[in-house]
Amino acid sequence: MTTPRSRIFSLPIALGLLAASACGGSTASPNESPGDGGAEGALGDGPGASPDAASDGGGQQGGDAGSGLAAIPLYSCSLDGIAYTVGATIGSQQFELLLDTGSCTLGVASSSCSGCGVTPEYTPGSTAVDQKKTASSMYGTGSWTGEIYKDDVSLPPGASTLLDFAAIDTQSMFFQPIPCDSKSGSMQGIVGFAPPAAAVAGTTGLLDQMVLSQKVPDIFATKLCDTGGSLWLGGYDPAATTGAVQYTPFQQQFFDAGYYGVNLVSIEANGMTVPIASAQYADSLVDTGTSIFALGTTAYDALIAAIGSDAAFTKTFGGASFFTAQQPCVATSATKATLDATLPALTLTFGSSPAITVHATATESYLFSAMGQGWCSAIQGFPSGPNAPVAALMGAPILRSNVLVFDRVQKRLGFAPHTACP
């Protein structure tokens, strides 16, 4: 079978830019200053919601789906479950934007962009105000520049705010041909949910503005499935989970720089424990906008050896050499349920005092479906070093394993086992 495109953002550049600037390597004109947001629209809070309320043991902040917290639909892009878009209305137009927890700024293709090659494109209307500033952003794969506008931005079914964002007028390899299950069948931009420090100068983060203008609790959550998922603002829906939420703290230095960093200590697979964090590189990044689960070379080699030594895995995939093949995909009729029942699962251990353990099945960690034509590797190794100063990069494939609760008030990441996906 033909190897599908398995990455939206290639790893080395994405991590190489980490130490230099936030927002996945975003840059902006040095004379720009942060924009200010407005306050329009409303988003209902749940009863008893408070921005600094604690939530543990399967509870929620900001209410649940039955008390004002709406589940915003997500759409799967490019193969099954390695990238996700969310529908957004900007001005009076509707777009599909890549959901990215590794960046903060919203960027959408502009009608003045001759090389974007997507549709629809943003045309500033009567509600738009040109801020007379430009912004640029660079990712592991692709970059863009654009004019900054202030306009109404809303997510269904009505969460709305005024936002300073970029209308992309030039781009290089950013708008790649990745099919999506959304109405438009593609993405026309990106919306970031990283901490505010990641915002490109002159722009504001969508969640940050909703927290300021609509008093939404500073929390969001995701449930990612092969064919879509849900995004919650202000909390999460316990009905989407089958167990209590376990929390591990964000690493302060990464949070302050605009990233979600956690201490992924080790991964157990097939009875073997593989250390992930090291004395030099203790932290791992959490990024829905990255379409692979990437590990430092030493950990990667040990993990694929552990998985590859399993008899059932060897029978179907040929052992550890599957992961390093030029085309790391196998055409098999085995279903997701069959693979998860027979192949080694992963147990991820985070933090200490106390540590938490998180379960991830084979098809929600190291394998992804190639649109029903087979199964491909979702993991990759990289050499940790000055240009990649982290232990691992947890992209969309591994983030499908649980409902994730990004609690930005208490600066912690929650994991809860999710209910069955469609």
GROMACS .gro file of N, CA and C in nm, residues 42-46 62 67-69:
model
   27
   42ALA      N    1  -2.202   3.573   2.455
   42ALA     CA    2  -2.208   3.514   2.588
   42ALA      C    3  -2.189   3.365   2.580
   43LEU      N    4  -2.137   3.310   2.685
   43LEU     CA    5  -2.126   3.166   2.701
   43LEU      C    6  -2.170   3.132   2.841
   44GLY      N    7  -2.270   3.049   2.854
   44GLY     CA    8  -2.325   3.019   2.985
   44GLY      C    9  -2.232   2.939   3.071
   45ASP      N   10  -2.217   2.980   3.197
   45ASP     CA   11  -2.139   2.905   3.294
   45ASP      C   12  -2.231   2.808   3.366
   46GLY      N   13  -2.175   2.701   3.413
   46GLY     CA   14  -2.252   2.607   3.491
   46GLY      C   15  -2.272   2.657   3.632
   62GLY      N   16  -1.708   2.475   3.557
   62GLY     CA   17  -1.788   2.542   3.455
   62GLY      C   18  -1.912   2.466   3.418
   67SER      N   19  -2.562   2.157   3.190
   67SER     CA   20  -2.580   2.278   3.270
   67SER      C   21  -2.505   2.396   3.212
   68GLY      N   22  -2.502   2.405   3.079
   68GLY     CA   23  -2.445   2.521   3.014
   68GLY      C   24  -2.314   2.497   2.944
   69LEU      N   25  -2.248   2.383   2.967
   69LEU     CA   26  -2.122   2.353   2.902
   69LEU      C   27  -2.151   2.276   2.774
   0.00000   0.00000   0.00000
